[in-house]
Tab-separated table of N, CA and C in Angstrom:
chain	number	residue	atom	x	y	z
C	1	MET	N	-108.527	-19.095	47.249
C	1	MET	CA	-109.194	-17.853	46.948
C	1	MET	C	-108.516	-16.695	47.693
C	2	LEU	N	-108.300	-16.877	48.976
C	2	LEU	CA	-107.646	-15.837	49.753
C	2	LEU	C	-106.214	-15.597	49.275
C	3	LEU	N	-105.504	-16.687	48.993
C	3	LEU	CA	-104.119	-16.549	48.527
C	3	LEU	C	-104.054	-15.884	47.158
C	4	SER	N	-104.998	-16.205	46.281
C	4	SER	CA	-104.980	-15.571	44.965
C	4	SER	C	-105.295	-14.080	45.075
C	5	THR	N	-106.201	-13.716	45.975
C	5	THR	CA	-106.505	-12.300	46.194
C	5	THR	C	-105.288	-11.582	46.771
C	6	LEU	N	-104.639	-12.210	47.740
C	6	LEU	CA	-103.431	-11.630	48.321
C	6	LEU	C	-102.338	-11.471	47.264
C	7	HIS	N	-102.212	-12.460	46.404
C	7	HIS	CA	-101.216	-12.394	45.338
C	7	HIS	C	-101.525	-11.238	44.380
C	8	GLN	N	-102.788	-11.050	44.046
C	8	GLN	CA	-103.181	-9.944	43.163
C	8	GLN	C	-102.888	-8.594	43.815
C	9	ILE	N	-103.142	-8.495	45.101
C	9	ILE	CA	-102.881	-7.240	45.806
C	9	ILE	C	-101.387	-6.957	45.838
C	10	LEU	N	-100.588	-7.979	46.121
C	10	LEU	CA	-99.137	-7.785	46.188
C	10	LEU	C	-98.544	-7.421	44.833
C	11	GLN	N	-99.194	-7.812	43.756
C	11	GLN	CA	-98.702	-7.446	42.428
C	11	GLN	C	-98.846	-5.950	42.162
C	12	LEU	N	-99.748	-5.289	42.900
C	12	LEU	CA	-99.896	-3.842	42.748
C	12	LEU	C	-98.728	-3.083	43.378
C	13	PHE	N	-98.014	-3.734	44.291
C	13	PHE	CA	-96.919	-3.085	45.013
C	13	PHE	C	-95.625	-3.215	44.229
C	14	ASP	N	-94.819	-2.148	44.284
C	14	ASP	CA	-93.474	-2.276	43.739
C	14	ASP	C	-92.559	-2.812	44.846
C	15	THR	N	-91.287	-2.991	44.539
C	15	THR	CA	-90.348	-3.589	45.497
C	15	THR	C	-90.232	-2.759	46.769
C	16	LYS	N	-90.163	-1.448	46.620
C	16	LYS	CA	-90.049	-0.568	47.785
C	16	LYS	C	-91.271	-0.710	48.692
C	17	GLU	N	-92.450	-0.775	48.115
C	17	GLU	CA	-93.678	-0.901	48.911
C	17	GLU	C	-93.765	-2.265	49.593
C	18	ARG	N	-93.268	-3.290	48.925
C	18	ARG	CA	-93.257	-4.619	49.560
C	18	ARG	C	-92.340	-4.623	50.785
C	19	TRP	N	-91.177	-3.955	50.667
C	19	TRP	CA	-90.265	-3.867	51.810
C	19	TRP	C	-90.898	-3.065	52.945
C	20	ARG	N	-91.611	-1.995	52.593
C	20	ARG	CA	-92.295	-1.206	53.625
C	20	ARG	C	-93.397	-2.030	54.291
C	21	LEU	N	-94.096	-2.834	53.521
C	21	LEU	CA	-95.120	-3.715	54.087
C	21	LEU	C	-94.480	-4.732	55.026
C	22	PHE	N	-93.334	-5.268	54.628
C	22	PHE	CA	-92.607	-6.211	55.481
C	22	PHE	C	-92.167	-5.534	56.779
C	23	PHE	N	-91.701	-4.287	56.686
C	23	PHE	CA	-91.301	-3.540	57.880
C	23	PHE	C	-92.499	-3.328	58.811
C	24	VAL	N	-93.647	-2.974	58.244
C	24	VAL	CA	-94.858	-2.801	59.050
C	24	VAL	C	-95.212	-4.116	59.739
C	25	PHE	N	-95.072	-5.214	59.017
C	25	PHE	CA	-95.342	-6.527	59.605
C	25	PHE	C	-94.402	-6.800	60.781
C	26	LEU	N	-93.114	-6.486	60.622
C	26	LEU	CA	-92.153	-6.688	61.711
C	26	LEU	C	-92.478	-5.805	62.921
C	27	VAL	N	-92.891	-4.577	62.670
C	27	VAL	CA	-93.270	-3.682	63.764
C	27	VAL	C	-94.469	-4.252	64.509
C	28	LEU	N	-95.453	-4.754	63.768
C	28	LEU	CA	-96.632	-5.345	64.408
C	28	LEU	C	-96.263	-6.600	65.198
C	29	LEU	N	-95.380	-7.395	64.660
C	29	LEU	CA	-94.936	-8.604	65.356
C	29	LEU	C	-94.194	-8.247	66.645
C	30	THR	N	-93.340	-7.234	66.586
C	30	THR	CA	-92.622	-6.773	67.775
C	30	THR	C	-93.599	-6.227	68.814
C	31	THR	N	-94.567	-5.456	68.362
C	31	THR	CA	-95.566	-4.905	69.275
C	31	THR	C	-96.351	-6.006	69.955
C	32	ALA	N	-96.769	-6.991	69.198
C	32	ALA	CA	-97.527	-8.109	69.775
C	32	ALA	C	-96.684	-8.869	70.792
C	33	THR	N	-95.419	-9.078	70.481
C	33	THR	CA	-94.529	-9.786	71.406
C	33	THR	C	-94.358	-9.001	72.706
C	34	LEU	N	-94.183	-7.691	72.590
C	34	LEU	CA	-94.042	-6.872	73.790
C	34	LEU	C	-95.320	-6.853	74.625
C	35	GLU	N	-96.463	-6.840	73.970
C	35	GLU	CA	-97.717	-6.859	74.708
C	35	GLU	C	-97.899	-8.185	75.443
C	36	VAL	N	-97.526	-9.274	74.803
C	36	VAL	CA	-97.603	-10.578	75.469
C	36	VAL	C	-96.638	-10.621	76.651
C	37	ALA	N	-95.436	-10.084	76.456
C	37	ALA	CA	-94.457	-10.061	77.558
C	37	ALA	C	-94.971	-9.221	78.721
C	38	GLY	N	-95.596	-8.100	78.421
C	38	GLY	CA	-96.145	-7.260	79.472
C	38	GLY	C	-97.249	-7.964	80.243
C	39	LEU	N	-98.139	-8.599	79.515
C	39	LEU	CA	-99.231	-9.316	80.185
C	39	LEU	C	-98.713	-10.523	80.955
C	40	ALA	N	-97.727	-11.199	80.399
C	40	ALA	CA	-97.180	-12.388	81.068
C	40	ALA	C	-96.403	-12.016	82.327
C	41	SER	N	-95.949	-10.779	82.429
C	41	SER	CA	-95.170	-10.381	83.607
C	41	SER	C	-96.051	-9.973	84.787
C	42	VAL	N	-97.324	-9.777	84.556
C	42	VAL	CA	-98.209	-9.314	85.628
C	42	VAL	C	-98.404	-10.378	86.698
C	43	MET	N	-98.737	-11.589	86.292
C	43	MET	CA	-99.034	-12.631	87.283
C	43	MET	C	-97.814	-12.978	88.145
C	44	PRO	N	-96.627	-13.159	87.574
C	44	PRO	CA	-95.472	-13.406	88.446
C	44	PRO	C	-95.196	-12.233	89.399
C	45	PHE	N	-95.394	-11.017	88.929
C	45	PHE	CA	-95.195	-9.867	89.802
C	45	PHE	C	-96.197	-9.876	90.952
C	46	LEU	N	-97.464	-10.165	90.630
C	46	LEU	CA	-98.482	-10.227	91.687
C	46	LEU	C	-98.182	-11.361	92.667
C	47	ALA	N	-97.701	-12.489	92.144
C	47	ALA	CA	-97.333	-13.605	93.026
C	47	ALA	C	-96.174	-13.196	93.929
C	48	LEU	N	-95.219	-12.473	93.389
C	48	LEU	CA	-94.086	-12.004	94.187
C	48	LEU	C	-94.541	-10.978	95.226
C	49	ALA	N	-95.484	-10.126	94.843
C	49	ALA	CA	-96.006	-9.135	95.792
C	49	ALA	C	-96.763	-9.817	96.926
C	50	ALA	N	-97.466	-10.905	96.608
C	50	ALA	CA	-98.222	-11.631	97.633
C	50	ALA	C	-97.297	-12.409	98.563
C	51	ASP	N	-96.185	-12.910	98.012
C	51	ASP	CA	-95.242	-13.704	98.814
C	51	ASP	C	-93.814	-13.272	98.490
C	52	PRO	N	-93.310	-12.242	99.165
C	52	PRO	CA	-91.956	-11.749	98.885
C	52	PRO	C	-90.865	-12.791	99.148
C	53	GLU	N	-91.140	-13.799	99.956
C	53	GLU	CA	-90.155	-14.854	100.223
C	53	GLU	C	-89.859	-15.663	98.955
C	54	MET	N	-90.763	-15.583	97.976
C	54	MET	CA	-90.571	-16.320	96.729
C	54	MET	C	-89.291	-15.854	96.016
C	55	ALA	N	-88.878	-14.622	96.279
C	55	ALA	CA	-87.663	-14.089	95.648
C	55	ALA	C	-86.441	-14.915	96.025
C	56	LEU	N	-86.462	-15.500	97.191
C	56	LEU	CA	-85.321	-16.303	97.631
C	56	LEU	C	-85.519	-17.788	97.363
C	57	GLN	N	-86.731	-18.198	97.050
C	57	GLN	CA	-87.019	-19.611	96.802
C	57	GLN	C	-86.847	-19.978	95.329
C	58	ASN	N	-87.157	-19.063	94.438
C	58	ASN	CA	-87.055	-19.310	93.005
C	58	ASN	C	-85.611	-19.054	92.564
C	59	ASP	N	-85.033	-19.987	91.810
C	59	ASP	CA	-83.627	-19.872	91.401
C	59	ASP	C	-83.361	-18.617	90.575
C	60	LEU	N	-84.219	-18.356	89.593
C	60	LEU	CA	-84.018	-17.198	88.724
C	60	LEU	C	-84.160	-15.899	89.517
C	61	LEU	N	-85.208	-15.817	90.333
C	61	LEU	CA	-85.410	-14.611	91.130
C	61	LEU	C	-84.288	-14.419	92.144
C	62	ARG	N	-83.809	-15.508	92.726
C	62	ARG	CA	-82.709	-15.404	93.686
C	62	ARG	C	-81.445	-14.900	92.982
C	63	PHE	N	-81.195	-15.399	91.762
C	63	PHE	CA	-80.036	-14.940	90.992
C	63	PHE	C	-80.130	-13.440	90.715
C	64	VAL	N	-81.307	-12.980	90.275
C	64	VAL	CA	-81.497	-11.550	89.990
C	64	VAL	C	-81.366	-10.738	91.276
C	65	TYR	N	-81.914	-11.261	92.358
C	65	TYR	CA	-81.851	-10.587	93.668
C	65	TYR	C	-80.399	-10.404	94.111
C	66	GLU	N	-79.629	-11.468	93.982
C	66	GLU	CA	-78.230	-11.408	94.416
C	66	GLU	C	-77.380	-10.591	93.449
C	67	ALA	N	-77.619	-10.762	92.150
C	67	ALA	CA	-76.832	-10.026	91.156
C	67	ALA	C	-77.127	-8.533	91.217
C	68	GLY	N	-78.353	-8.190	91.568
C	68	GLY	CA	-78.723	-6.778	91.656
C	68	GLY	C	-78.258	-6.123	92.938
C	69	GLY	N	-77.806	-6.916	93.880
C	69	GLY	CA	-77.315	-6.366	95.134
C	69	GLY	C	-78.397	-5.713	95.978
C	70	PHE	N	-79.588	-6.256	95.943
C	70	PHE	CA	-80.689	-5.674	96.701
C	70	PHE	C	-80.499	-5.941	98.194
C	71	SER	N	-80.854	-4.944	99.002
C	71	SER	CA	-80.669	-5.062	100.446
C	71	SER	C	-81.912	-5.604	101.146
C	72	SER	N	-83.061	-5.479	100.483
C	72	SER	CA	-84.291	-5.989	101.098
C	72	SER	C	-85.232	-6.515	100.022
C	73	GLN	N	-86.160	-7.334	100.467
C	73	GLN	CA	-87.141	-7.877	99.523
C	73	GLN	C	-88.073	-6.777	99.022
C	74	ARG	N	-88.296	-5.778	99.842
C	74	ARG	CA	-89.145	-4.654	99.431
C	74	ARG	C	-88.505	-3.886	98.275
C	75	SER	N	-87.215	-3.598	98.369
C	75	SER	CA	-86.540	-2.886	97.279
C	75	SER	C	-86.521	-3.740	96.011
C	76	PHE	N	-86.387	-5.049	96.169
C	76	PHE	CA	-86.424	-5.948	95.024
C	76	PHE	C	-87.800	-5.915	94.377
C	77	LEU	N	-88.854	-5.938	95.180
C	77	LEU	CA	-90.225	-5.895	94.671
C	77	LEU	C	-90.490	-4.584	93.931
C	78	ILE	N	-89.991	-3.488	94.469
C	78	ILE	CA	-90.158	-2.186	93.803
C	78	ILE	C	-89.424	-2.182	92.463
C	79	ALA	N	-88.229	-2.745	92.436
C	79	ALA	CA	-87.466	-2.798	91.185
C	79	ALA	C	-88.169	-3.666	90.141
C	80	ILE	N	-88.686	-4.805	90.566
C	80	ILE	CA	-89.406	-5.675	89.632
C	80	ILE	C	-90.669	-4.974	89.132
C	81	GLY	N	-91.362	-4.282	90.021
C	81	GLY	CA	-92.542	-3.509	89.615
C	81	GLY	C	-92.193	-2.434	88.606
C	82	PHE	N	-91.052	-1.788	88.813
C	82	PHE	CA	-90.595	-0.772	87.865
C	82	PHE	C	-90.301	-1.399	86.501
C	83	VAL	N	-89.683	-2.563	86.508
C	83	VAL	CA	-89.390	-3.260	85.246
C	83	VAL	C	-90.689	-3.602	84.515
C	84	VAL	N	-91.688	-4.074	85.252
C	84	VAL	CA	-92.984	-4.397	84.637
C	84	VAL	C	-93.594	-3.132	84.033
C	85	LEU	N	-93.526	-2.023	84.751
C	85	LEU	CA	-94.048	-0.757	84.217
C	85	LEU	C	-93.294	-0.307	82.966
C	86	VAL	N	-91.986	-0.490	82.971
C	86	VAL	CA	-91.191	-0.122	81.794
C	86	VAL	C	-91.590	-0.981	80.594
C	87	VAL	N	-91.796	-2.269	80.830
C	87	VAL	CA	-92.217	-3.155	79.730
C	87	VAL	C	-93.564	-2.698	79.182
C	88	PHE	N	-94.506	-2.377	80.071
C	88	PHE	CA	-95.806	-1.888	79.616
C	88	PHE	C	-95.675	-0.554	78.886
C	89	GLY	N	-94.850	0.336	79.404
C	89	GLY	CA	-94.657	1.626	78.748
C	89	GLY	C	-94.046	1.481	77.366
C	90	PHE	N	-93.038	0.641	77.260
C	90	PHE	CA	-92.405	0.416	75.958
C	90	PHE	C	-93.371	-0.264	75.001
C	91	SER	N	-94.168	-1.175	75.523
C	91	SER	CA	-95.185	-1.838	74.705
C	91	SER	C	-96.181	-0.825	74.160
C	92	ASN	N	-96.596	0.115	74.998
C	92	ASN	CA	-97.536	1.143	74.543
C	92	ASN	C	-96.897	2.075	73.521
C	93	LEU	N	-95.636	2.425	73.722
C	93	LEU	CA	-94.941	3.257	72.734
C	93	LEU	C	-94.829	2.545	71.391
C	94	MET	N	-94.542	1.252	71.439
C	94	MET	CA	-94.476	0.480	70.191
C	94	MET	C	-95.846	0.405	69.525
C	95	ALA	N	-96.912	0.309	70.311
C	95	ALA	CA	-98.260	0.269	69.740
C	95	ALA	C	-98.585	1.592	69.045
C	96	VAL	N	-98.173	2.701	69.645
C	96	VAL	CA	-98.386	4.009	69.008
C	96	VAL	C	-97.568	4.100	67.728
C	97	PHE	N	-96.320	3.669	67.787
C	97	PHE	CA	-95.461	3.681	66.596
C	97	PHE	C	-96.052	2.793	65.499
C	98	ALA	N	-96.553	1.615	65.877
C	98	ALA	CA	-97.150	0.701	64.893
C	98	ALA	C	-98.382	1.330	64.254
C	99	SER	N	-99.209	1.971	65.044
C	99	SER	CA	-100.404	2.637	64.490
C	99	SER	C	-100.007	3.738	63.515
C	100	TRP	N	-98.986	4.499	63.892
C	100	TRP	CA	-98.515	5.557	63.008
C	100	TRP	C	-97.972	4.985	61.700
C	101	ARG	N	-97.168	3.902	61.797
C	101	ARG	CA	-96.595	3.300	60.587
C	101	ARG	C	-97.681	2.728	59.676
C	102	ILE	N	-98.699	2.129	60.263
C	102	ILE	CA	-99.786	1.578	59.457
C	102	ILE	C	-100.526	2.706	58.740
C	103	ALA	N	-100.839	3.770	59.468
C	103	ALA	CA	-101.536	4.901	58.857
C	103	ALA	C	-100.683	5.541	57.765
C	104	ARG	N	-99.406	5.689	58.034
C	104	ARG	CA	-98.501	6.286	57.051
C	104	ARG	C	-98.377	5.396	55.813
C	105	PHE	N	-98.239	4.095	56.032
C	105	PHE	CA	-98.136	3.163	54.913
C	105	PHE	C	-99.399	3.225	54.060
C	106	GLY	N	-100.563	3.233	54.708
C	106	GLY	CA	-101.829	3.292	53.967
C	106	GLY	C	-101.970	4.577	53.167
C	107	ALA	N	-101.618	5.703	53.778
C	107	ALA	CA	-101.724	6.986	53.076
C	107	ALA	C	-100.746	7.054	51.905
C	108	ASP	N	-99.527	6.615	52.112
C	108	ASP	CA	-98.530	6.621	51.036
C	108	ASP	C	-98.948	5.686	49.897
C	109	LEU	N	-99.474	4.544	50.268
C	109	LEU	CA	-99.902	3.582	49.251
C	109	LEU	C	-101.086	4.129	48.457
C	110	GLN	N	-102.028	4.752	49.141
C	110	GLN	CA	-103.167	5.356	48.458
C	110	GLN	C	-102.695	6.417	47.473
C	111	HIS	N	-101.766	7.248	47.898
C	111	HIS	CA	-101.231	8.288	47.025
C	111	HIS	C	-100.537	7.675	45.807
C	112	GLU	N	-99.686	6.695	46.040
C	112	GLU	CA	-98.935	6.085	44.944
C	112	GLU	C	-99.854	5.402	43.933
C	113	LEU	N	-100.856	4.681	44.430
C	113	LEU	CA	-101.781	4.007	43.513
C	113	LEU	C	-102.616	5.021	42.725
C	114	SER	N	-102.979	6.131	43.364
C	114	SER	CA	-103.721	7.177	42.658
C	114	SER	C	-102.872	7.796	41.558
C	115	VAL	N	-101.603	8.028	41.844
C	115	VAL	CA	-100.696	8.590	40.833
C	115	VAL	C	-100.542	7.622	39.660
C	116	ARG	N	-100.372	6.344	39.960
C	116	ARG	CA	-100.241	5.347	38.890
C	116	ARG	C	-101.499	5.287	38.039
C	117	LEU	N	-102.656	5.335	38.693
C	117	LEU	CA	-103.920	5.288	37.961
C	117	LEU	C	-104.089	6.527	37.092
C	118	LEU	N	-103.729	7.685	37.617
C	118	LEU	CA	-103.811	8.921	36.821
C	118	LEU	C	-102.885	8.841	35.619
C	119	ARG	N	-101.691	8.334	35.813
C	119	ARG	CA	-100.763	8.178	34.675
C	119	ARG	C	-101.346	7.243	33.620
C	120	ALA	N	-101.990	6.171	34.071
C	120	ALA	CA	-102.610	5.232	33.122
C	120	ALA	C	-103.750	5.914	32.369
C	121	TYR	N	-104.555	6.737	33.070
C	121	TYR	CA	-105.638	7.460	32.396
C	121	TYR	C	-105.089	8.448	31.381
C	122	ILE	N	-104.032	9.146	31.764
C	122	ILE	CA	-103.458	10.152	30.866
C	122	ILE	C	-102.817	9.487	29.652
C	123	ALA	N	-102.279	8.300	29.806
C	123	ALA	CA	-101.602	7.611	28.701
C	123	ALA	C	-102.595	7.046	27.681
C	124	GLN	N	-103.879	6.954	28.048
C	124	GLN	CA	-104.872	6.420	27.106
C	124	GLN	C	-105.168	7.439	26.007
C	125	PRO	N	-105.591	6.944	24.872
C	125	PRO	CA	-105.962	7.874	23.798
C	125	PRO	C	-107.149	8.754	24.215
C	126	TYR	N	-107.209	9.922	23.644
C	126	TYR	CA	-108.259	10.877	23.992
C	126	TYR	C	-109.640	10.317	23.694
C	127	THR	N	-109.755	9.536	22.651
C	127	THR	CA	-111.064	8.968	22.285
C	127	THR	C	-111.569	8.019	23.372
C	128	THR	N	-110.675	7.331	24.030
C	128	THR	CA	-111.074	6.452	25.130
C	128	THR	C	-111.608	7.276	26.295
C	129	ALA	N	-110.974	8.409	26.564
C	129	ALA	CA	-111.420	9.274	27.651
C	129	ALA	C	-112.796	9.865	27.357
C	130	LEU	N	-113.081	10.132	26.086
C	130	LEU	CA	-114.384	10.682	25.721
C	130	LEU	C	-115.511	9.671	25.961
C	131	LYS	N	-115.212	8.392	25.869
C	131	LYS	CA	-116.212	7.338	26.042
C	131	LYS	C	-116.509	7.045	27.511
C	132	ARG	N	-115.650	7.506	28.401
C	132	ARG	CA	-115.806	7.187	29.821
C	132	ARG	C	-116.419	8.365	30.569
C	133	ASN	N	-117.077	8.035	31.653
C	133	ASN	CA	-117.675	9.051	32.511
C	133	ASN	C	-116.572	9.663	33.379
C	134	THR	N	-116.392	10.974	33.255
C	134	THR	CA	-115.292	11.638	33.981
C	134	THR	C	-115.494	11.617	35.485
C	135	SER	N	-116.728	11.580	35.942
C	135	SER	CA	-116.928	11.531	37.386
C	135	SER	C	-116.503	10.173	37.943
C	136	VAL	N	-116.650	9.112	37.159
C	136	VAL	CA	-116.184	7.790	37.586
C	136	VAL	C	-114.652	7.777	37.623
C	137	LEU	N	-114.027	8.392	36.626
C	137	LEU	CA	-112.572	8.469	36.611
C	137	LEU	C	-112.055	9.228	37.842
C	138	GLY	N	-112.680	10.374	38.117
C	138	GLY	CA	-112.282	11.165	39.286
C	138	GLY	C	-112.515	10.406	40.585
C	139	SER	N	-113.619	9.702	40.651
C	139	SER	CA	-113.917	8.896	41.848
C	139	SER	C	-112.880	7.794	42.027
C	140	ASN	N	-112.475	7.172	40.937
C	140	ASN	CA	-111.457	6.127	41.007
C	140	ASN	C	-110.130	6.684	41.517
C	141	LEU	N	-109.793	7.885	41.076
C	141	LEU	CA	-108.540	8.497	41.507
C	141	LEU	C	-108.566	8.842	42.986
C	142	LEU	N	-109.711	9.281	43.460
C	142	LEU	CA	-109.809	9.643	44.877
C	142	LEU	C	-109.945	8.411	45.742
């Protein structure tokens, strides 16, 4: 039932609109991934803040510490905190972009479907239009 409804809805879209829907889906997927990465980075950062010696005990953190040329564990902690903030900031920017794309896609789709419906109404014979309630037609277009 759900798949048949989805299939009917997708049939209303032309190829360009399907690609735009796919792009919106990719933006949402990217946003979700960034939000998960941001949330997943909080606990390791807090653990590092609680025990700065962990930077030298963990292989990955030690590699980053040495590769970054940090002179102290405090500077390393500040840098990691900055990275976490950047991830959260970028995640929030992507969320704003995703919201904008969804709103834009919805508005464009509403406009396009209204235009198609108006063209279909105009293409009907005049006698058919006389039999229909014009306020219902106008409501359908809006």
